[in-house]
């Protein structure tokens, strides 16, 4: 079946540290890949996406590259801020679409 | 442009009751998907509607149902509530079919006592 595996959290970093959150997937077909972020008490916001192999999604300093050979879509940011503290979800969507499969989510805590 | 609106934001019900949640998508979006979020199971897909037709359904019992109206607004209904139905229910809308960006509402927090 289709699934997404994320590194377990929480991840605790100091401000300005480098962030990596690992995400790997299993899918039949050619999925689109997404990172969503959820702040406390809110719904999900799209952070970035990639629709085919070797695509790089980027937004607000976050980046992720669609690696088909390693079935991965790791999230990175060069310098995190306290305001980046949230839960991050990796997800995939297949061609028949609009049915996201999510990872378990990774809690990120950034200390000042 | 207004975002996805879910009402109500919070609900408290007792076991055995039924509940209806509402979702108004972004103007022009024709697809509405519903997800359940719990600490134990994470985010799980419930169903998706496009132009008033259910196109996809997740692995939930028949107590969970939904519909979509001609203006793309959607409702989901849960009958005979169980304690395990306590969750955040999220609605997402997108423009069309397949690999579209889904935009999420803030969710409805349902507590079953």
PDB file of C-alpha atoms in Angstrom:
ATOM      1  CA  UNK A   1       0.000   0.000   0.000  1.00  0.00           C
ATOM      2  CA  UNK A   2       0.863   3.675   0.003  1.00  0.00           C
ATOM      3  CA  UNK A   3       2.543   5.047   3.105  1.00  0.00           C
ATOM      4  CA  UNK A   4       4.752   7.815   4.463  1.00  0.00           C
ATOM      5  CA  UNK A   5       7.314   7.430   7.224  1.00  0.00           C
ATOM      6  CA  UNK A   6       8.677  10.408   9.119  1.00  0.00           C
ATOM      7  CA  UNK A   7      11.369  10.636  11.729  1.00  0.00           C
ATOM      8  CA  UNK A   8      10.002  10.618  15.219  1.00  0.00           C
ATOM      9  CA  UNK A   9      10.062  13.737  17.311  1.00  0.00           C
ATOM     10  CA  UNK A  10      10.060  15.901  19.082  1.00  0.00           C
ATOM     11  CA  UNK A  11      13.013  17.621  17.509  1.00  0.00           C
ATOM     12  CA  UNK A  12      14.413  20.353  19.758  1.00  0.00           C
ATOM     13  CA  UNK A  13      16.802  22.910  18.284  1.00  0.00           C
ATOM     14  CA  UNK A  14      18.302  26.220  19.262  1.00  0.00           C
ATOM     15  CA  UNK A  15      17.502  29.272  17.182  1.00  0.00           C
ATOM     16  CA  UNK A  16      19.623  29.522  14.013  1.00  0.00           C
ATOM     17  CA  UNK A  17      20.400  25.787  14.008  1.00  0.00           C
ATOM     18  CA  UNK A  18      20.132  23.664  10.860  1.00  0.00           C
ATOM     19  CA  UNK A  19      16.985  21.567  10.508  1.00  0.00           C
ATOM     20  CA  UNK A  20      16.463  18.237   8.779  1.00  0.00           C
ATOM     21  CA  UNK A  21      13.277  16.198   9.079  1.00  0.00           C
ATOM     22  CA  UNK A  22      13.478  12.895   7.250  1.00  0.00           C
ATOM     23  CA  UNK A  23      10.608  11.565   5.160  1.00  0.00           C
ATOM     24  CA  UNK A  24      10.452   8.415   3.060  1.00  0.00           C
ATOM     25  CA  UNK A  25       7.509   7.038   1.140  1.00  0.00           C
ATOM     26  CA  UNK A  26       6.119   3.912  -0.455  1.00  0.00           C
ATOM     27  CA  UNK A  27       3.736   4.363  -3.347  1.00  0.00           C
ATOM     28  CA  UNK A  28       2.362   2.644  -6.402  1.00  0.00           C
ATOM     29  CA  UNK A  29       2.537   5.011  -9.330  1.00  0.00           C
ATOM     30  CA  UNK A  30       4.048   8.490  -9.346  1.00  0.00           C
ATOM     31  CA  UNK A  31       2.955  10.547  -6.370  1.00  0.00           C
ATOM     32  CA  UNK A  32       3.177  14.236  -5.721  1.00  0.00           C
ATOM     33  CA  UNK A  33       4.875  14.983  -2.418  1.00  0.00           C
ATOM     34  CA  UNK A  34       4.030  17.679   0.095  1.00  0.00           C
ATOM     35  CA  UNK A  35       5.108  19.169   3.377  1.00  0.00           C
ATOM     36  CA  UNK A  36       2.350  20.675   5.510  1.00  0.00           C
ATOM     37  CA  UNK A  37       2.774  22.551   8.791  1.00  0.00           C
ATOM     38  CA  UNK A  38       0.306  22.762  11.665  1.00  0.00           C
ATOM     39  CA  UNK A  39       0.529  25.462  14.317  1.00  0.00           C
ATOM     40  CA  UNK A  40      -1.219  24.953  17.674  1.00  0.00           C
ATOM     41  CA  UNK A  41      -4.989  25.150  17.380  1.00  0.00           C
ATOM     42  CA  UNK A  42      -4.951  25.534  13.627  1.00  0.00           C
ATOM     43  CA  UNK A  43      -5.468  23.476  10.491  1.00  0.00           C
ATOM     44  CA  UNK A  44      -2.765  22.480   8.040  1.00  0.00           C
ATOM     45  CA  UNK A  45      -0.903  24.931   5.852  1.00  0.00           C
ATOM     46  CA  UNK A  46       0.942  23.875   2.733  1.00  0.00           C
ATOM     47  CA  UNK A  47       4.641  24.565   3.161  1.00  0.00           C
ATOM     48  CA  UNK A  48       5.996  23.238  -0.139  1.00  0.00           C
ATOM     49  CA  UNK A  49       5.433  20.609  -2.810  1.00  0.00           C
ATOM     50  CA  UNK A  50       7.121  18.667  -5.602  1.00  0.00           C
ATOM     51  CA  UNK A  51       5.335  16.835  -8.379  1.00  0.00           C
ATOM     52  CA  UNK A  52       8.064  14.777 -10.063  1.00  0.00           C
ATOM     53  CA  UNK A  53      11.478  13.286  -9.486  1.00  0.00           C
ATOM     54  CA  UNK A  54      14.315  15.776  -8.858  1.00  0.00           C
ATOM     55  CA  UNK A  55      11.894  18.661  -8.338  1.00  0.00           C
ATOM     56  CA  UNK A  56      12.835  20.925  -5.449  1.00  0.00           C
ATOM     57  CA  UNK A  57      10.100  22.604  -3.479  1.00  0.00           C
ATOM     58  CA  UNK A  58      10.948  25.681  -1.450  1.00  0.00           C
ATOM     59  CA  UNK A  59       9.162  28.258   0.681  1.00  0.00           C
ATOM     60  CA  UNK A  60      10.057  30.545   3.605  1.00  0.00           C
ATOM     61  CA  UNK A  61      13.609  29.162   3.738  1.00  0.00           C
ATOM     62  CA  UNK A  62      12.457  25.532   3.790  1.00  0.00           C
ATOM     63  CA  UNK A  63      13.488  23.162   0.999  1.00  0.00           C
ATOM     64  CA  UNK A  64      12.857  19.542   0.021  1.00  0.00           C
ATOM     65  CA  UNK A  65      13.947  17.557  -3.042  1.00  0.00           C
ATOM     66  CA  UNK A  66      11.930  14.689  -4.538  1.00  0.00           C
ATOM     67  CA  UNK A  67      14.373  11.762  -4.673  1.00  0.00           C
ATOM     68  CA  UNK A  68      12.852   8.873  -6.555  1.00  0.00           C
ATOM     69  CA  UNK A  69      15.914   6.623  -6.209  1.00  0.00           C
ATOM     70  CA  UNK A  70      15.764   6.783  -2.410  1.00  0.00           C
ATOM     71  CA  UNK A  71      11.976   7.410  -2.210  1.00  0.00           C
ATOM     72  CA  UNK A  72      12.645  10.362   0.049  1.00  0.00           C
ATOM     73  CA  UNK A  73      11.536  13.970   0.500  1.00  0.00           C
ATOM     74  CA  UNK A  74      13.540  15.320   3.434  1.00  0.00           C
ATOM     75  CA  UNK A  75      12.722  18.782   4.753  1.00  0.00           C
ATOM     76  CA  UNK A  76      15.613  21.187   5.438  1.00  0.00           C
ATOM     77  CA  UNK A  77      16.087  24.731   6.664  1.00  0.00           C
ATOM     78  CA  UNK A  78      19.388  26.434   7.157  1.00  0.00           C
ATOM     79  CA  UNK A  79      18.514  28.556  10.180  1.00  0.00           C
ATOM     80  CA  UNK A  80      15.380  27.923  12.240  1.00  0.00           C
ATOM     81  CA  UNK A  81      13.491  30.540  14.241  1.00  0.00           C
ATOM     82  CA  UNK A  82      11.323  30.232  17.335  1.00  0.00           C
ATOM     83  CA  UNK A  83       8.336  30.949  15.097  1.00  0.00           C
ATOM     84  CA  UNK A  84       9.042  27.707  13.176  1.00  0.00           C
ATOM     85  CA  UNK A  85       7.926  25.688  16.206  1.00  0.00           C
ATOM     86  CA  UNK A  86       5.045  23.550  14.942  1.00  0.00           C
ATOM     87  CA  UNK A  87       4.159  20.056  13.754  1.00  0.00           C
ATOM     88  CA  UNK A  88       5.392  19.140  10.273  1.00  0.00           C
ATOM     89  CA  UNK A  89       3.654  16.538   8.129  1.00  0.00           C
ATOM     90  CA  UNK A  90       5.019  14.850   5.043  1.00  0.00           C
ATOM     91  CA  UNK A  91       2.334  13.625   2.637  1.00  0.00           C
ATOM     92  CA  UNK A  92       1.807  12.073  -0.773  1.00  0.00           C
ATOM     93  CA  UNK A  93      -1.007  12.266  -3.285  1.00  0.00           C
ATOM     94  CA  UNK A  94      -1.463   9.916  -6.203  1.00  0.00           C
ATOM     95  CA  UNK A  95      -2.684  10.669  -9.682  1.00  0.00           C
ATOM     96  CA  UNK A  96      -6.319  10.063  -8.942  1.00  0.00           C
ATOM     97  CA  UNK A  97      -5.762  12.649  -6.319  1.00  0.00           C
ATOM     98  CA  UNK A  98      -7.189  14.656  -3.506  1.00  0.00           C
ATOM     99  CA  UNK A  99      -6.581  11.763  -1.110  1.00  0.00           C
ATOM    100  CA  UNK A 100      -3.519  12.677   0.893  1.00  0.00           C
ATOM    101  CA  UNK A 101      -1.597   9.996   2.775  1.00  0.00           C
ATOM    102  CA  UNK A 102       0.189  11.555   5.735  1.00  0.00           C
ATOM    103  CA  UNK A 103       3.141  10.647   7.860  1.00  0.00           C
ATOM    104  CA  UNK A 104       2.750  10.662  11.631  1.00  0.00           C
ATOM    105  CA  UNK A 105       4.044  14.210  11.950  1.00  0.00           C
ATOM    106  CA  UNK A 106       7.183  15.569  13.597  1.00  0.00           C
ATOM    107  CA  UNK A 107       7.010  18.089  16.414  1.00  0.00           C
ATOM    108  CA  UNK A 108       9.646  20.815  16.106  1.00  0.00           C
ATOM    109  CA  UNK A 109      10.540  22.958  19.106  1.00  0.00           C
ATOM    110  CA  UNK A 110      12.926  25.848  18.653  1.00  0.00           C
ATOM    111  CA  UNK A 111      14.439  27.474  21.756  1.00  0.00           C
ATOM    112  CA  UNK A 112      15.668  31.038  21.886  1.00  0.00           C
TER     113      UNK A 112
ATOM    114  CA  UNK B   1     -10.320  35.418  -1.222  1.00  0.00           C
ATOM    115  CA  UNK B   2     -11.873  33.670   1.757  1.00  0.00           C
ATOM    116  CA  UNK B   3     -10.276  30.418   2.882  1.00  0.00           C
ATOM    117  CA  UNK B   4     -11.901  27.144   3.784  1.00  0.00           C
ATOM    118  CA  UNK B   5     -14.476  27.661   6.517  1.00  0.00           C
ATOM    119  CA  UNK B   6     -15.522  24.926   8.908  1.00  0.00           C
ATOM    120  CA  UNK B   7     -18.374  25.187  11.351  1.00  0.00           C
ATOM    121  CA  UNK B   8     -18.731  24.772  14.198  1.00  0.00           C
ATOM    122  CA  UNK B   9     -15.208  25.002  15.588  1.00  0.00           C
ATOM    123  CA  UNK B  10     -16.016  22.990  18.703  1.00  0.00           C
ATOM    124  CA  UNK B  11     -18.654  20.428  19.508  1.00  0.00           C
ATOM    125  CA  UNK B  12     -19.433  18.342  22.553  1.00  0.00           C
ATOM    126  CA  UNK B  13     -21.720  15.344  22.138  1.00  0.00           C
ATOM    127  CA  UNK B  14     -22.574  12.218  24.096  1.00  0.00           C
ATOM    128  CA  UNK B  15     -22.298   8.615  22.992  1.00  0.00           C
ATOM    129  CA  UNK B  16     -25.093   7.476  20.731  1.00  0.00           C
ATOM    130  CA  UNK B  17     -25.888  10.929  19.379  1.00  0.00           C
ATOM    131  CA  UNK B  18     -25.264  12.026  15.833  1.00  0.00           C
ATOM    132  CA  UNK B  19     -23.440  15.087  14.563  1.00  0.00           C
ATOM    133  CA  UNK B  20     -23.187  17.097  11.350  1.00  0.00           C
ATOM    134  CA  UNK B  21     -20.145  19.155  10.442  1.00  0.00           C
ATOM    135  CA  UNK B  22     -20.039  21.743   7.693  1.00  0.00           C
ATOM    136  CA  UNK B  23     -17.352  22.869   5.272  1.00  0.00           C
ATOM    137  CA  UNK B  24     -17.425  25.783   2.834  1.00  0.00           C
ATOM    138  CA  UNK B  25     -14.616  25.509   0.292  1.00  0.00           C
ATOM    139  CA  UNK B  26     -12.647  28.290  -1.333  1.00  0.00           C
ATOM    140  CA  UNK B  27     -14.703  29.956  -4.030  1.00  0.00           C
ATOM    141  CA  UNK B  28     -14.279  28.104  -7.330  1.00  0.00           C
ATOM    142  CA  UNK B  29     -13.004  24.898  -5.750  1.00  0.00           C
ATOM    143  CA  UNK B  30     -15.044  21.845  -6.685  1.00  0.00           C
ATOM    144  CA  UNK B  31     -13.360  19.157  -4.596  1.00  0.00           C
ATOM    145  CA  UNK B  32     -13.781  18.732  -0.863  1.00  0.00           C
ATOM    146  CA  UNK B  33     -11.924  16.118   1.178  1.00  0.00           C
ATOM    147  CA  UNK B  34     -12.413  15.233   4.821  1.00  0.00           C
ATOM    148  CA  UNK B  35      -9.776  13.964   7.261  1.00  0.00           C
ATOM    149  CA  UNK B  36      -9.838  12.781  10.846  1.00  0.00           C
ATOM    150  CA  UNK B  37      -6.923  13.682  13.126  1.00  0.00           C
ATOM    151  CA  UNK B  38      -6.361  11.838  16.401  1.00  0.00           C
ATOM    152  CA  UNK B  39      -3.269  11.475  18.597  1.00  0.00           C
ATOM    153  CA  UNK B  40      -3.272   7.706  18.139  1.00  0.00           C
ATOM    154  CA  UNK B  41      -4.033   7.306  14.420  1.00  0.00           C
ATOM    155  CA  UNK B  42      -2.758  10.609  13.080  1.00  0.00           C
ATOM    156  CA  UNK B  43      -4.343  12.075   9.964  1.00  0.00           C
ATOM    157  CA  UNK B  44      -6.622   9.700   8.105  1.00  0.00           C
ATOM    158  CA  UNK B  45      -8.591  10.268   4.934  1.00  0.00           C
ATOM    159  CA  UNK B  46     -12.354   9.925   5.286  1.00  0.00           C
ATOM    160  CA  UNK B  47     -13.790  10.723   1.829  1.00  0.00           C
ATOM    161  CA  UNK B  48     -13.639  13.121  -1.066  1.00  0.00           C
ATOM    162  CA  UNK B  49     -16.386  14.740  -3.095  1.00  0.00           C
ATOM    163  CA  UNK B  50     -16.134  16.309  -6.515  1.00  0.00           C
ATOM    164  CA  UNK B  51     -19.119  17.916  -8.214  1.00  0.00           C
ATOM    165  CA  UNK B  52     -21.517  16.342  -5.708  1.00  0.00           C
ATOM    166  CA  UNK B  53     -20.149  12.806  -6.269  1.00  0.00           C
ATOM    167  CA  UNK B  54     -18.134  10.803  -3.788  1.00  0.00           C
ATOM    168  CA  UNK B  55     -15.000   9.750  -5.639  1.00  0.00           C
ATOM    169  CA  UNK B  56     -12.840   8.283  -2.903  1.00  0.00           C
ATOM    170  CA  UNK B  57     -13.547   6.757   0.455  1.00  0.00           C
ATOM    171  CA  UNK B  58     -11.230   5.797   3.289  1.00  0.00           C
ATOM    172  CA  UNK B  59     -11.486   2.878   5.682  1.00  0.00           C
ATOM    173  CA  UNK B  60     -14.126   4.143   8.048  1.00  0.00           C
ATOM    174  CA  UNK B  61     -17.372   2.480   9.106  1.00  0.00           C
ATOM    175  CA  UNK B  62     -20.661   3.353   7.503  1.00  0.00           C
ATOM    176  CA  UNK B  63     -21.528   5.591  10.454  1.00  0.00           C
ATOM    177  CA  UNK B  64     -19.401   8.195   8.718  1.00  0.00           C
ATOM    178  CA  UNK B  65     -21.083   9.718   5.704  1.00  0.00           C
ATOM    179  CA  UNK B  66     -20.968  12.905   3.730  1.00  0.00           C
ATOM    180  CA  UNK B  67     -22.474  14.846   0.921  1.00  0.00           C
ATOM    181  CA  UNK B  68     -21.729  17.802  -1.285  1.00  0.00           C
ATOM    182  CA  UNK B  69     -24.145  20.406  -2.517  1.00  0.00           C
ATOM    183  CA  UNK B  70     -24.343  22.124  -5.891  1.00  0.00           C
ATOM    184  CA  UNK B  71     -22.459  25.143  -4.504  1.00  0.00           C
ATOM    185  CA  UNK B  72     -19.613  22.776  -3.469  1.00  0.00           C
ATOM    186  CA  UNK B  73     -20.309  23.159   0.250  1.00  0.00           C
ATOM    187  CA  UNK B  74     -19.983  19.844   2.012  1.00  0.00           C
ATOM    188  CA  UNK B  75     -21.267  18.231   5.165  1.00  0.00           C
ATOM    189  CA  UNK B  76     -20.172  15.149   6.987  1.00  0.00           C
ATOM    190  CA  UNK B  77     -22.321  13.214   9.387  1.00  0.00           C
ATOM    191  CA  UNK B  78     -21.388  10.768  12.095  1.00  0.00           C
ATOM    192  CA  UNK B  79     -24.196   8.697  13.534  1.00  0.00           C
ATOM    193  CA  UNK B  80     -24.261   6.723  16.774  1.00  0.00           C
ATOM    194  CA  UNK B  81     -21.210   8.468  18.158  1.00  0.00           C
ATOM    195  CA  UNK B  82     -18.570   6.489  20.010  1.00  0.00           C
ATOM    196  CA  UNK B  83     -15.904   7.743  22.403  1.00  0.00           C
ATOM    197  CA  UNK B  84     -13.269   6.947  19.780  1.00  0.00           C
ATOM    198  CA  UNK B  85     -14.825   9.443  17.376  1.00  0.00           C
ATOM    199  CA  UNK B  86     -13.394  12.274  19.457  1.00  0.00           C
ATOM    200  CA  UNK B  87     -11.022  13.996  17.061  1.00  0.00           C
ATOM    201  CA  UNK B  88     -10.211  17.058  15.032  1.00  0.00           C
ATOM    202  CA  UNK B  89     -12.062  16.833  11.722  1.00  0.00           C
ATOM    203  CA  UNK B  90     -10.377  18.712   8.911  1.00  0.00           C
ATOM    204  CA  UNK B  91     -11.840  19.681   5.599  1.00  0.00           C
ATOM    205  CA  UNK B  92      -9.719  20.541   2.561  1.00  0.00           C
ATOM    206  CA  UNK B  93     -10.707  21.984  -0.770  1.00  0.00           C
ATOM    207  CA  UNK B  94      -8.980  21.985  -4.133  1.00  0.00           C
ATOM    208  CA  UNK B  95      -9.734  23.138  -7.624  1.00  0.00           C
ATOM    209  CA  UNK B  96      -9.987  19.944  -9.612  1.00  0.00           C
ATOM    210  CA  UNK B  97      -8.951  16.361  -9.959  1.00  0.00           C
ATOM    211  CA  UNK B  98      -5.629  14.812  -9.185  1.00  0.00           C
ATOM    212  CA  UNK B  99      -2.417  16.095  -7.616  1.00  0.00           C
ATOM    213  CA  UNK B 100      -3.923  19.435  -6.710  1.00  0.00           C
ATOM    214  CA  UNK B 101      -2.919  21.486  -3.732  1.00  0.00           C
ATOM    215  CA  UNK B 102      -5.418  21.005  -0.955  1.00  0.00           C
ATOM    216  CA  UNK B 103      -6.205  23.966   1.271  1.00  0.00           C
ATOM    217  CA  UNK B 104      -7.282  23.133   4.778  1.00  0.00           C
ATOM    218  CA  UNK B 105      -9.744  24.707   7.134  1.00  0.00           C
ATOM    219  CA  UNK B 106      -9.074  25.198  10.842  1.00  0.00           C
ATOM    220  CA  UNK B 107     -11.058  22.096  11.691  1.00  0.00           C
ATOM    221  CA  UNK B 108     -13.916  21.114  13.975  1.00  0.00           C
ATOM    222  CA  UNK B 109     -12.907  19.710  17.347  1.00  0.00           C
ATOM    223  CA  UNK B 110     -15.426  17.012  18.332  1.00  0.00           C
ATOM    224  CA  UNK B 111     -15.474  15.668  21.873  1.00  0.00           C
ATOM    225  CA  UNK B 112     -17.658  12.651  22.609  1.00  0.00           C
ATOM    226  CA  UNK B 113     -18.473  12.119  26.287  1.00  0.00           C
TER     227      UNK B 113
END
